[in-house]
Tab-separated table of C-alpha atoms and ligand atoms in Angstrom:
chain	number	residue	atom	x	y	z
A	1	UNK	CA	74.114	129.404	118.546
A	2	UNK	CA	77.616	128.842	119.312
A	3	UNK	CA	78.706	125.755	120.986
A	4	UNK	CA	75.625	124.133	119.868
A	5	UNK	CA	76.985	122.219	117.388
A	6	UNK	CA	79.936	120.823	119.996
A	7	UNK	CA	77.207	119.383	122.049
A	8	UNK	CA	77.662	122.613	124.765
A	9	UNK	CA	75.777	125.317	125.417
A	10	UNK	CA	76.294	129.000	124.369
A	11	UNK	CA	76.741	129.686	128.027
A	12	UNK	CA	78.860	126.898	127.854
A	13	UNK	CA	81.255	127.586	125.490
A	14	UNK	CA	81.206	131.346	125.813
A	15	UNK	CA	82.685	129.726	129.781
A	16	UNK	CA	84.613	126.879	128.204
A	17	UNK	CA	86.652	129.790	125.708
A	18	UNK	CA	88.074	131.350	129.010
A	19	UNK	CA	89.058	128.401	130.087
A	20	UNK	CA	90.944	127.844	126.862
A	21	UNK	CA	88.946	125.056	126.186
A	22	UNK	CA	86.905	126.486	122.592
A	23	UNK	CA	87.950	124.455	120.001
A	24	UNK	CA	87.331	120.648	122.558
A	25	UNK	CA	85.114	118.571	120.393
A	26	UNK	CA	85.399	120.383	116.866
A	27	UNK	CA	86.669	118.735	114.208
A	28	UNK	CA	89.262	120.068	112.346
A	29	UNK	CA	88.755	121.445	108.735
A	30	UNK	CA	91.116	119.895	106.191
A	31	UNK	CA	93.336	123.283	105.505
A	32	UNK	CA	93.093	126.823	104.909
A	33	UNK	CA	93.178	126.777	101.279
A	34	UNK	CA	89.100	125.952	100.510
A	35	UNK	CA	88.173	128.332	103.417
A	36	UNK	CA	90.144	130.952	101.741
A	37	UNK	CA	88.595	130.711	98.498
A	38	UNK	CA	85.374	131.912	99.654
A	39	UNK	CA	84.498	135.170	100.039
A	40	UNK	CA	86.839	137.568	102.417
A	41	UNK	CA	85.412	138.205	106.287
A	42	UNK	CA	84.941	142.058	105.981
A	43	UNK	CA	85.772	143.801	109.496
A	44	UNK	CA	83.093	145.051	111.507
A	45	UNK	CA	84.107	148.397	112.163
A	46	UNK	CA	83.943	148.185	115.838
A	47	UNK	CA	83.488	151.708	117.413
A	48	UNK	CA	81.332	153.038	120.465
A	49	UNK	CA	80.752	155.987	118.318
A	50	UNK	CA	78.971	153.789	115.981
A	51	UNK	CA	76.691	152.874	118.340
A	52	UNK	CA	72.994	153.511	117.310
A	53	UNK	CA	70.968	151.582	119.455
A	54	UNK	CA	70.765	150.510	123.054
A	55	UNK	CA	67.690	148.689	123.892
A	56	UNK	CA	67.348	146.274	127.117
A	57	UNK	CA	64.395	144.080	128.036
A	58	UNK	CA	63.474	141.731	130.229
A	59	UNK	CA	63.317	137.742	129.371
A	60	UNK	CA	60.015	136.343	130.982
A	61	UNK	CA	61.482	133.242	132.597
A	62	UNK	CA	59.123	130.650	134.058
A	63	UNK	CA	61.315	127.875	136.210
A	64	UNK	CA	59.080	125.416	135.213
A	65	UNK	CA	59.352	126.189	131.546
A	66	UNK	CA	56.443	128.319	129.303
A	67	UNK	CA	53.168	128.132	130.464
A	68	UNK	CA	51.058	126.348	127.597
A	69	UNK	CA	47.601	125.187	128.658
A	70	UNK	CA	44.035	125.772	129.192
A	71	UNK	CA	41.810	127.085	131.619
A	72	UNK	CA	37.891	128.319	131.947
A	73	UNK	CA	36.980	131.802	132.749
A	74	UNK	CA	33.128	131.494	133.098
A	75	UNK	CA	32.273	130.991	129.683
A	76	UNK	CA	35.637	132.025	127.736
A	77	UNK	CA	38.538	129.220	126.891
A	78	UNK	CA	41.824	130.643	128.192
A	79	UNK	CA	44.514	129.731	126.479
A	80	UNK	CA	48.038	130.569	127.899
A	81	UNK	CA	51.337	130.485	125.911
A	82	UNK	CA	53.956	132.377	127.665
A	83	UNK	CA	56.873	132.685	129.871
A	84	UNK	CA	59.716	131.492	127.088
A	85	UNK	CA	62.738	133.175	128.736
A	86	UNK	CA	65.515	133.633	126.473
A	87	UNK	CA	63.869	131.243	123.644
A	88	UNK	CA	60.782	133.555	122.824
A	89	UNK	CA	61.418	134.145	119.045
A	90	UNK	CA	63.376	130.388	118.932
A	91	UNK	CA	60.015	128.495	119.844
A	92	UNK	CA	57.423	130.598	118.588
A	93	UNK	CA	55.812	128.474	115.749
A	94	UNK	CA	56.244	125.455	117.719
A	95	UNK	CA	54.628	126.962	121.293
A	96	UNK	CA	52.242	128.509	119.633
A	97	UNK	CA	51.236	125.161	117.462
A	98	UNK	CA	50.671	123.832	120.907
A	99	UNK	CA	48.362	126.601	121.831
A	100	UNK	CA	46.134	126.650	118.627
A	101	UNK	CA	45.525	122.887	119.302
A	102	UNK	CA	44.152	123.787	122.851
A	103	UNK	CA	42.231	126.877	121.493
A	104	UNK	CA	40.779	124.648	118.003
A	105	UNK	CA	39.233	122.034	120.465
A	106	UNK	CA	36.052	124.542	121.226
A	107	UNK	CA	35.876	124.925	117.307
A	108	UNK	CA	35.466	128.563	117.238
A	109	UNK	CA	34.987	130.353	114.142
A	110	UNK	CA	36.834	133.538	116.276
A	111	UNK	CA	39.630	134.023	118.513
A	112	UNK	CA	41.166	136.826	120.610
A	113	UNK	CA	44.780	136.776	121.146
A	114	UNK	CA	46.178	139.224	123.997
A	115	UNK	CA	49.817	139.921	123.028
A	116	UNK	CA	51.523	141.128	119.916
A	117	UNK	CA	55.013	140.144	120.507
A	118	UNK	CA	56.798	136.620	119.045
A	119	UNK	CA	54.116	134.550	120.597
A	120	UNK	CA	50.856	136.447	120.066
A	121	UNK	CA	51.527	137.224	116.193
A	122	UNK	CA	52.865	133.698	115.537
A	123	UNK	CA	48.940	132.602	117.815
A	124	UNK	CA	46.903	134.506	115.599
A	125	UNK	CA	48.733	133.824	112.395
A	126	UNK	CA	48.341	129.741	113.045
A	127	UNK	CA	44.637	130.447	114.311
A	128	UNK	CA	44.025	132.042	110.710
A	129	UNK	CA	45.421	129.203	109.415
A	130	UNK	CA	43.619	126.930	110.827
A	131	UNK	CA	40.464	128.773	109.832
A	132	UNK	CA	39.629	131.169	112.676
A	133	UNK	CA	39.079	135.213	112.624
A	134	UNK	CA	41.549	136.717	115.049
A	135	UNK	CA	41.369	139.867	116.512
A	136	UNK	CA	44.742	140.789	118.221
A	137	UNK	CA	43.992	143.364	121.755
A	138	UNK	CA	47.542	144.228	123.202
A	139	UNK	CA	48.453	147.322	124.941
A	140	UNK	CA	51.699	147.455	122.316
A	141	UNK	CA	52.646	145.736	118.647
A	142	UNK	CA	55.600	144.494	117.115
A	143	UNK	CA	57.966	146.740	117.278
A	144	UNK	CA	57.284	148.225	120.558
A	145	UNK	CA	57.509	145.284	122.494
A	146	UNK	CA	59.772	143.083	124.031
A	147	UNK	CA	60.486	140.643	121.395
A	148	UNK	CA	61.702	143.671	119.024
A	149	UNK	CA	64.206	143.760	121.450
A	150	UNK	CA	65.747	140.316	120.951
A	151	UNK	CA	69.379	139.495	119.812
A	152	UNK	CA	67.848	137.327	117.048
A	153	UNK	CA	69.079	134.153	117.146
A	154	UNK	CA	67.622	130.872	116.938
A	155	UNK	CA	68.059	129.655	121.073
A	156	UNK	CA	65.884	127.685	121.919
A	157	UNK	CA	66.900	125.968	125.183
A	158	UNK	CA	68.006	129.861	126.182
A	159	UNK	CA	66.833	130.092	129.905
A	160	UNK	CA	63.725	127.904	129.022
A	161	UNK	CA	63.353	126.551	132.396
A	162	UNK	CA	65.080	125.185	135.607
A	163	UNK	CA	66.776	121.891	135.199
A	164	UNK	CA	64.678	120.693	138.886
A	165	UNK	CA	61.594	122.452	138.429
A	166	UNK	CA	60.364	121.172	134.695
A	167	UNK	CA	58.369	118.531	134.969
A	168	UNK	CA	59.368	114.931	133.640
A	169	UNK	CA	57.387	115.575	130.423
A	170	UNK	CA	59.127	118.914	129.834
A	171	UNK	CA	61.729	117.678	127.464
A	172	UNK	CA	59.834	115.763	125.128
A	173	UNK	CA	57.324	118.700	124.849
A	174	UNK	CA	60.548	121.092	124.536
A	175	UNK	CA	61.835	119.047	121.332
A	176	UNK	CA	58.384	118.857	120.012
A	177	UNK	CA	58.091	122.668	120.403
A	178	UNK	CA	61.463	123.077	118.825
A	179	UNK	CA	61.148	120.711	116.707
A	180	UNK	CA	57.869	122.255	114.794
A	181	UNK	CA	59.618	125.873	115.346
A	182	UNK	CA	62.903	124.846	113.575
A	183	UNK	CA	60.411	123.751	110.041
A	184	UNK	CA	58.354	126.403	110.232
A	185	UNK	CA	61.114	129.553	110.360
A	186	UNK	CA	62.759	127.236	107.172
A	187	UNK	CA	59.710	128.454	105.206
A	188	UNK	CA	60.916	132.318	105.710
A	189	UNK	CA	64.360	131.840	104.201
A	190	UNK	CA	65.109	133.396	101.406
A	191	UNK	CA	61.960	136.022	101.572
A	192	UNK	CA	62.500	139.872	101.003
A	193	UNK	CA	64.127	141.558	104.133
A	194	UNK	CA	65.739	138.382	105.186
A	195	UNK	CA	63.126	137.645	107.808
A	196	UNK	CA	65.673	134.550	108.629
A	197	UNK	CA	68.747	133.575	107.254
A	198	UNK	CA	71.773	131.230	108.268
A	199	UNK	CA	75.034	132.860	108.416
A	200	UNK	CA	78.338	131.390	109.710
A	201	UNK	CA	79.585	132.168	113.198
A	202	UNK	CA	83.012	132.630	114.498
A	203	UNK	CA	84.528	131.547	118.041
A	204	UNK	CA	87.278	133.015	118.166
A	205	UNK	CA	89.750	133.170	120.952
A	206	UNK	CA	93.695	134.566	122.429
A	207	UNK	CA	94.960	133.932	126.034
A	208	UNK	CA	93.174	136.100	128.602
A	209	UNK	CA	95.856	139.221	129.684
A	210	UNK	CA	96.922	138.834	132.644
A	211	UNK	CA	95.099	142.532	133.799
A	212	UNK	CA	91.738	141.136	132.856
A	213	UNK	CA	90.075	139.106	135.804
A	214	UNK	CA	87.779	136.036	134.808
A	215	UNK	CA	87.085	134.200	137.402
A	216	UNK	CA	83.680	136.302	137.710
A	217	UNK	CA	82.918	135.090	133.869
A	218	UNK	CA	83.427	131.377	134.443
A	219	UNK	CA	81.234	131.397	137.462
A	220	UNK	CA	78.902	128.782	137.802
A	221	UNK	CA	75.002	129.622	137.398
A	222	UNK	CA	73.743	129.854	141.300
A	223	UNK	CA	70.651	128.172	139.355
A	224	UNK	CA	70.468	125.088	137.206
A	225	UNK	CA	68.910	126.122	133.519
A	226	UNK	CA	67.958	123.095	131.450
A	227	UNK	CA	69.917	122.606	128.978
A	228	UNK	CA	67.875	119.858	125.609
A	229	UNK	CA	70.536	120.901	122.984
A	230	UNK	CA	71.256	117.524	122.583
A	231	UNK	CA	68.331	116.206	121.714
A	232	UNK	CA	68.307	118.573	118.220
A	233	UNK	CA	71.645	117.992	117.693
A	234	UNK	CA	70.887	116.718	113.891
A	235	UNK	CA	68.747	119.871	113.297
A	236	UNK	CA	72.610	121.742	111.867
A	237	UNK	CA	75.704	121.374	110.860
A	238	UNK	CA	78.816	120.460	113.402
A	239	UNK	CA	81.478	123.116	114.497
A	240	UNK	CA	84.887	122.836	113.065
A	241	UNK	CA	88.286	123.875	114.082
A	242	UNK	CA	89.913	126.273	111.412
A	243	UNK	CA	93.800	126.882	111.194
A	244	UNK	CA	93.892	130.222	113.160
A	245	UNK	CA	95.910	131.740	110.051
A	246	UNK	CA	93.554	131.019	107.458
A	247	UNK	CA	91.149	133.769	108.811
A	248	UNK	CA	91.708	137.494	108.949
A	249	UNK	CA	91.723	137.880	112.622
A	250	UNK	CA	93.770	138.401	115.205
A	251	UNK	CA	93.511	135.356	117.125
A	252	UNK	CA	94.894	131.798	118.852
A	253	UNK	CA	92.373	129.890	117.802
A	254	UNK	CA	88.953	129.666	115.717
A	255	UNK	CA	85.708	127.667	115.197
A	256	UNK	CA	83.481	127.920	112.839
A	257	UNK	CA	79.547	126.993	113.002
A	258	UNK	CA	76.382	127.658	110.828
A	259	UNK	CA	73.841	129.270	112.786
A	260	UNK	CA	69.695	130.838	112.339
A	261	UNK	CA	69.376	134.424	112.656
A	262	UNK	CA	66.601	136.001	112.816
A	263	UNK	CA	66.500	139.589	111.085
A	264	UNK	CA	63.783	140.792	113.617
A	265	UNK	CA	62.699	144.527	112.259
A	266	UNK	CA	62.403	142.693	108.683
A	267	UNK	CA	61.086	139.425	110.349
A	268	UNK	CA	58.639	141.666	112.725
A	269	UNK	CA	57.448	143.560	109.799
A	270	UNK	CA	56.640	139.958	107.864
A	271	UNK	CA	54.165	138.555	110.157
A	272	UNK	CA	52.036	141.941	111.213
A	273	UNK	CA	52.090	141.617	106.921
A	274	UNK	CA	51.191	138.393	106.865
A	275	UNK	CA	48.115	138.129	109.678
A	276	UNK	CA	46.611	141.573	108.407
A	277	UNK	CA	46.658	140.197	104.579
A	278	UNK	CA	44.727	137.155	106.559
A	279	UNK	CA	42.108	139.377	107.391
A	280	UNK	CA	43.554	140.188	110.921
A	281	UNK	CA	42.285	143.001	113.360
A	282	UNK	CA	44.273	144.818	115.839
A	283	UNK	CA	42.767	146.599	118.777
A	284	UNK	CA	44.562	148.833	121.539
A	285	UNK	CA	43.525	147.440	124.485
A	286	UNK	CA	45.266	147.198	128.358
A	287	UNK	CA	43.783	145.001	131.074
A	288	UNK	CA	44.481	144.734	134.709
A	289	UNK	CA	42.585	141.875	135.705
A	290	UNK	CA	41.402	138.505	134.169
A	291	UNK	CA	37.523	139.303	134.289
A	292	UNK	CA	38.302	142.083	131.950
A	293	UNK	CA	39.229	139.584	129.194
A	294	UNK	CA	36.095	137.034	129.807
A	295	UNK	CA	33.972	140.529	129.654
A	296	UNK	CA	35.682	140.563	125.586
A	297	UNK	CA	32.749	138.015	125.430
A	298	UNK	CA	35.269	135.428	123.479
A	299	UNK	CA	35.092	131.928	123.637
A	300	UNK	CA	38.094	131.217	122.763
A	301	UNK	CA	41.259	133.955	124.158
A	302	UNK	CA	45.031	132.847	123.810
A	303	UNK	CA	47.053	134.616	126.236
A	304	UNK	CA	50.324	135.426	124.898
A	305	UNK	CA	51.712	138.601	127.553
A	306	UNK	CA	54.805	137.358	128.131
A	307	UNK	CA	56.047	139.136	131.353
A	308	UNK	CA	53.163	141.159	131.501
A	309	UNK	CA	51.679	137.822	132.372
A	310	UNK	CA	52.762	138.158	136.269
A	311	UNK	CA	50.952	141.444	136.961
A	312	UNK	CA	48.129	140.510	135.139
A	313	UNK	CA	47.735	136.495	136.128
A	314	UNK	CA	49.232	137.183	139.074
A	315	UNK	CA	51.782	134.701	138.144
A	316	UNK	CA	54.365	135.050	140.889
A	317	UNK	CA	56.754	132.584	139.167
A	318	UNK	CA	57.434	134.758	136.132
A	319	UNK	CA	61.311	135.901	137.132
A	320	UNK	CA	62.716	138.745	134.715
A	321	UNK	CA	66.280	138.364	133.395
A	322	UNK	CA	67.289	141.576	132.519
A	323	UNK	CA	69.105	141.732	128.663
A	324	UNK	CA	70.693	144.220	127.047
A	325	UNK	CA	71.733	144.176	123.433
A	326	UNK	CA	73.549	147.029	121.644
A	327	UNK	CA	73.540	148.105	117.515
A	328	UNK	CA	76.037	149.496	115.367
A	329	UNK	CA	75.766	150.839	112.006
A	330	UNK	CA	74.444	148.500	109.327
A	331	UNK	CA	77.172	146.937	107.175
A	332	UNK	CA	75.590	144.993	104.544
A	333	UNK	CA	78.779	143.197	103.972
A	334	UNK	CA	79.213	141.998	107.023
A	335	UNK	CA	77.591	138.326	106.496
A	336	UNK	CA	79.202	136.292	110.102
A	337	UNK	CA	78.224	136.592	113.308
A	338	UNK	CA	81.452	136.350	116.321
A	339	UNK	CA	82.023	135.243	119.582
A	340	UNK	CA	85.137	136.763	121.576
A	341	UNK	CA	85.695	137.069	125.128
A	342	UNK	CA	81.957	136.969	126.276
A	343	UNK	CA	80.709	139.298	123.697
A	344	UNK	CA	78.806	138.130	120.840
A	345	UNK	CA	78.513	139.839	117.812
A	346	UNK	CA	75.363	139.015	115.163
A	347	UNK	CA	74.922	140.846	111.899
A	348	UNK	CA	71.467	141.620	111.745
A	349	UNK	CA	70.448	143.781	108.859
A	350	UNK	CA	68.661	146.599	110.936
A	351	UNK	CA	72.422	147.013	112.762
A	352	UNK	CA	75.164	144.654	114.037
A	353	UNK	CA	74.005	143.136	117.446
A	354	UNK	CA	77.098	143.495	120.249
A	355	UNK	CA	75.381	141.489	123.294
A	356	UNK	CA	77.870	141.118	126.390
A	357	UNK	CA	77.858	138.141	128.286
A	358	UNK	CA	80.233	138.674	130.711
A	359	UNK	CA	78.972	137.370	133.962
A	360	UNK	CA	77.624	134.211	132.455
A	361	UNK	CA	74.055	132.931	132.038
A	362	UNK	CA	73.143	134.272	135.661
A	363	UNK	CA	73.752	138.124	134.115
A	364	UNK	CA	70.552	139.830	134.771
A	365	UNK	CA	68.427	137.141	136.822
A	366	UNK	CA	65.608	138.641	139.222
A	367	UNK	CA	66.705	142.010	137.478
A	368	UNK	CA	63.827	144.261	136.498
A	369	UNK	CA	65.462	147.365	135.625
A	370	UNK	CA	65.102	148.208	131.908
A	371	UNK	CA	67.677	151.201	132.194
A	372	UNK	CA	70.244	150.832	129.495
A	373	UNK	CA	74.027	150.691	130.528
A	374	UNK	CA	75.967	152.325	127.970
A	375	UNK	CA	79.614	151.861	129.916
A	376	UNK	CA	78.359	148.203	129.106
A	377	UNK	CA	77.775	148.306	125.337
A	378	UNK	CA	81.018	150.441	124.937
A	379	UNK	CA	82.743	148.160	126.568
A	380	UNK	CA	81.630	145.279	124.618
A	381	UNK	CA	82.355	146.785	121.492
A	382	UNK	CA	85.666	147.513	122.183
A	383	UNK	CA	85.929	144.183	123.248
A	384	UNK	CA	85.207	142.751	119.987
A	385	UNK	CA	87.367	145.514	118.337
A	386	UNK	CA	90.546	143.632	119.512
A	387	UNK	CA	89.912	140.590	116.972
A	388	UNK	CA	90.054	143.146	113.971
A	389	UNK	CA	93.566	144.486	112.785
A	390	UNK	CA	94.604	148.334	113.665
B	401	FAD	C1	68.430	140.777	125.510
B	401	FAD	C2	67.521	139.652	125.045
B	401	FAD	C3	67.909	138.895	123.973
B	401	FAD	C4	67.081	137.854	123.535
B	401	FAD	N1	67.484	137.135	122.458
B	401	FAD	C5	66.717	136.120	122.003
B	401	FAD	C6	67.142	135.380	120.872
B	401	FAD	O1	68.188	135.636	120.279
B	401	FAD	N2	66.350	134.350	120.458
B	401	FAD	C7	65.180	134.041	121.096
B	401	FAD	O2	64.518	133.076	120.698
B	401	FAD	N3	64.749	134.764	122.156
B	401	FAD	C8	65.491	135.791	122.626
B	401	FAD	N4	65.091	136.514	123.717
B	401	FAD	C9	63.840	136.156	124.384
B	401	FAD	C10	62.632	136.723	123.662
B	401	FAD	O3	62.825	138.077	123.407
B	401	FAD	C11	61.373	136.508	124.513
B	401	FAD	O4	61.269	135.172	124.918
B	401	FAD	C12	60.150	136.872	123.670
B	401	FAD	O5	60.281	138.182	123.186
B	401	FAD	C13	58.857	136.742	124.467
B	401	FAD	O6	57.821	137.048	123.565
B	401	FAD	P1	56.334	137.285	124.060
B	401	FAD	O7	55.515	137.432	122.830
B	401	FAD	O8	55.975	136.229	125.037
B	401	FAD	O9	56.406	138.625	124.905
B	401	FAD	P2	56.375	140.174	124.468
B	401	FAD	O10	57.163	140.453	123.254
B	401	FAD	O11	56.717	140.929	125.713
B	401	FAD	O12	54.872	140.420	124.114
B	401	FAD	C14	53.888	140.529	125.108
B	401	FAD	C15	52.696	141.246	124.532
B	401	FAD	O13	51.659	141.287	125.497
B	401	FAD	C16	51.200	142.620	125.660
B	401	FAD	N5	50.751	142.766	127.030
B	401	FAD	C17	51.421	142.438	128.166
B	401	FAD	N6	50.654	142.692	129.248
B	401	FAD	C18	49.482	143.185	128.776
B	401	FAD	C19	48.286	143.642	129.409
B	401	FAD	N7	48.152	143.666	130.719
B	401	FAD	N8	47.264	144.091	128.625
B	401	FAD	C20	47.395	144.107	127.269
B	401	FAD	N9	48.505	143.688	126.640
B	401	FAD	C21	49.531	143.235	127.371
B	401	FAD	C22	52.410	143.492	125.310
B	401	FAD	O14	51.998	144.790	124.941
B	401	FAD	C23	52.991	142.691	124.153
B	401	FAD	O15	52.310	143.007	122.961
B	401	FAD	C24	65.861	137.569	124.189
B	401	FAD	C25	65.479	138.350	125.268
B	401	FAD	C26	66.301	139.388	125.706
B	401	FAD	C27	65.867	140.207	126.870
């Protein structure tokens, strides 16, 4: 994620680049020369007509930070694990580690996992490991649900929780979770389809034109999000201040990071591979109310609905933050993701994600509308256009 390596946010920086402040706390690579011996940055060819995709979703955001513990339904084991805002895909393995402990306490030789998104594949997966049968019920699968609708990259203090509301523990369980997370996506490098990779990342910024307002973008959040970066600061390398002519675009100044991605239609694909090779079941299923999932007859459920979590657990502290990501044409050759002027750019293999962020981290908070804006993904792509030459 950009930023993280300078100790700030993405929110942050993406803020800090308006305010001409990128490149504070980079170090400064030696020259040009090495930089341009390696291979060149092909342009993304940055159209609206290119524009294949526009999906939007909804970030289940819990102020108190994801929901992971126990509790009894007559004779079933609940287990929740949800409510991971904008850090879903990011803390997965780790989250769902946490979950598999509660659920392997009762011993069960089954378990039922309700959800088939980022958190309910990565449950049952770790339940198979740890020797249980798993039968998935979930009204959608991987790729119909929200996670396949993710930017892909690895976040994971992304809207996580509120700075006030997370309990005094929160942290500690937060680098744990990320911790775990951050090993276990390490073994899927280098797998066919790219389930994750690490490419570099680009901040790149010019002096705002006068025409443009941003005071709007440098806003401060109305709410306080947590913000642990520091605390995994060792887990990459540090961002570094490049001369601004040693790189192809048009810009003032430039940073350059290593970031995770995560391919999600290859990744997605991976792990309904990997838990039906396990021996995994899937079964259609919707439910309205609790009792319907102690009637499964389980004794052991993991509850991994995300924000279908509030109608169903009546959990009124599930708040959606509306996202909206857009895709362009595959180009296999472009290997970097970009950040310009509150737009980020991340070359996925299924398309190249153009996400704006204009309107900082509060953009979409309390929104549940899942219409897609497409004056908004045009915009953004033109946005990013401006970095490339004519
Ligand atoms: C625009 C955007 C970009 C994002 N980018 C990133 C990113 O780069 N990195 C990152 O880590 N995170 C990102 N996130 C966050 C991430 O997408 C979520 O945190 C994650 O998808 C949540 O996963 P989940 O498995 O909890 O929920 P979901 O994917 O929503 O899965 C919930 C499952 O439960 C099922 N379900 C729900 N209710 C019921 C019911 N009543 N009965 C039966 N089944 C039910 C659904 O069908 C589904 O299978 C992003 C989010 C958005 C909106």
């Amino acid at each position: 994620m950009v930023g993280e390596r300078e100790g700030m946010s993405r929110r942050g920086l993406l803020r800090a680049s308006l305010l001409g402040g990128v490149l504070a706390g980079c170090s400064t690579a030696p020259g040009g020369a090495s930089f341009e011996a390696g291979p060149p940055l092909v342009p993304i060819r940055a159209r609206p007509d290119r524009i294949v995709d526009i999906a939007v979703c909804l970030r289940p955001f819990r102020p108190a930070g994801p929901r992971v513990e126990t509790e009894r339904l007559g004779d079933t084991l609940v287990v929740h694990n949800y409510g991971h805002g904008g850090a879903g895909w990011s803390l997965s393995w780790g989250s769902s580690a946490r979950a598999v402990r509660l659920a392997m306490q009762v011993s069960p030789a089954e378990v039922a996992v309700i959800g088939c998104g980022a958190l309910g594949l990565t449950s049952a997966i770790l339940a198979q490991r740890a020797g249980a049968r798993v039968t998935i019920y979930s009204r959608e699968q991987l790729p119909q649900t929200t996670s396949a609708r993710a930017t892909g990259e690895w976040t994971p203090d992304s809207r996580v929780a509120l700075a006030q509301a997370a309990g005094p523990g929160f942290a500690s369980v937060w680098e744990e979770m990320a911790r775990t997370a951050f090993k276990t996506h390490r073994d899927y490098l280098g797998l066919p389809g790219a389930p994750v990779e690490w490419i570099d990342q680009y901040a790149v910024s010019n002096p705002t034109p006068r025409n443009r307002p941003s005071s709007d973008l440098n806003a401060p959040p109305a709410v306080d999000f947590a913000v642990y970066r520091d605390r995994i600061d060792d887990l990459a390398p540090k961002w570094r201040r490049l001369p601004a002519d040693a790189t192809p675009f048009k810009a003032a100044a430039v940073a350059q990071g290593e970031i995770m991605i995560f391919n999600i239609a290859g990744y997605a694909h991976t792990l309904m591979n990997d838990f039906f090779i396990a021996g995994g079941r899937f079964r259609r299923a919707e439910f309205h109310a609790p009792w319907q999932i102690a009637a499964l007859g389980k004794k052991v459920v993991i509850n991994c609905t995300g924000y279908g979590a509030r109608a169903l657990w009546k959990d009124e502290t599930l708040t959606p933050v509306r996202g909206q990501i857009a895709r362009l044409i595959p180009q296999p050759d472009v290997r970097y993701g970009l950040v310009y002027r509150h737009v980020l750019a991340v070359p996925r293999r299924d398309g190249i994600v153009v996400q704006s962020f204009a309107g900082g981290e509060m953009k979409g908070y309390g929104d549940a509308s899942e219409t897609a804006d497409r004056a908004e993904a045009e915009q953004a792509v033109t946005t990013l256009a401006e970095v490339f030459p004519d």
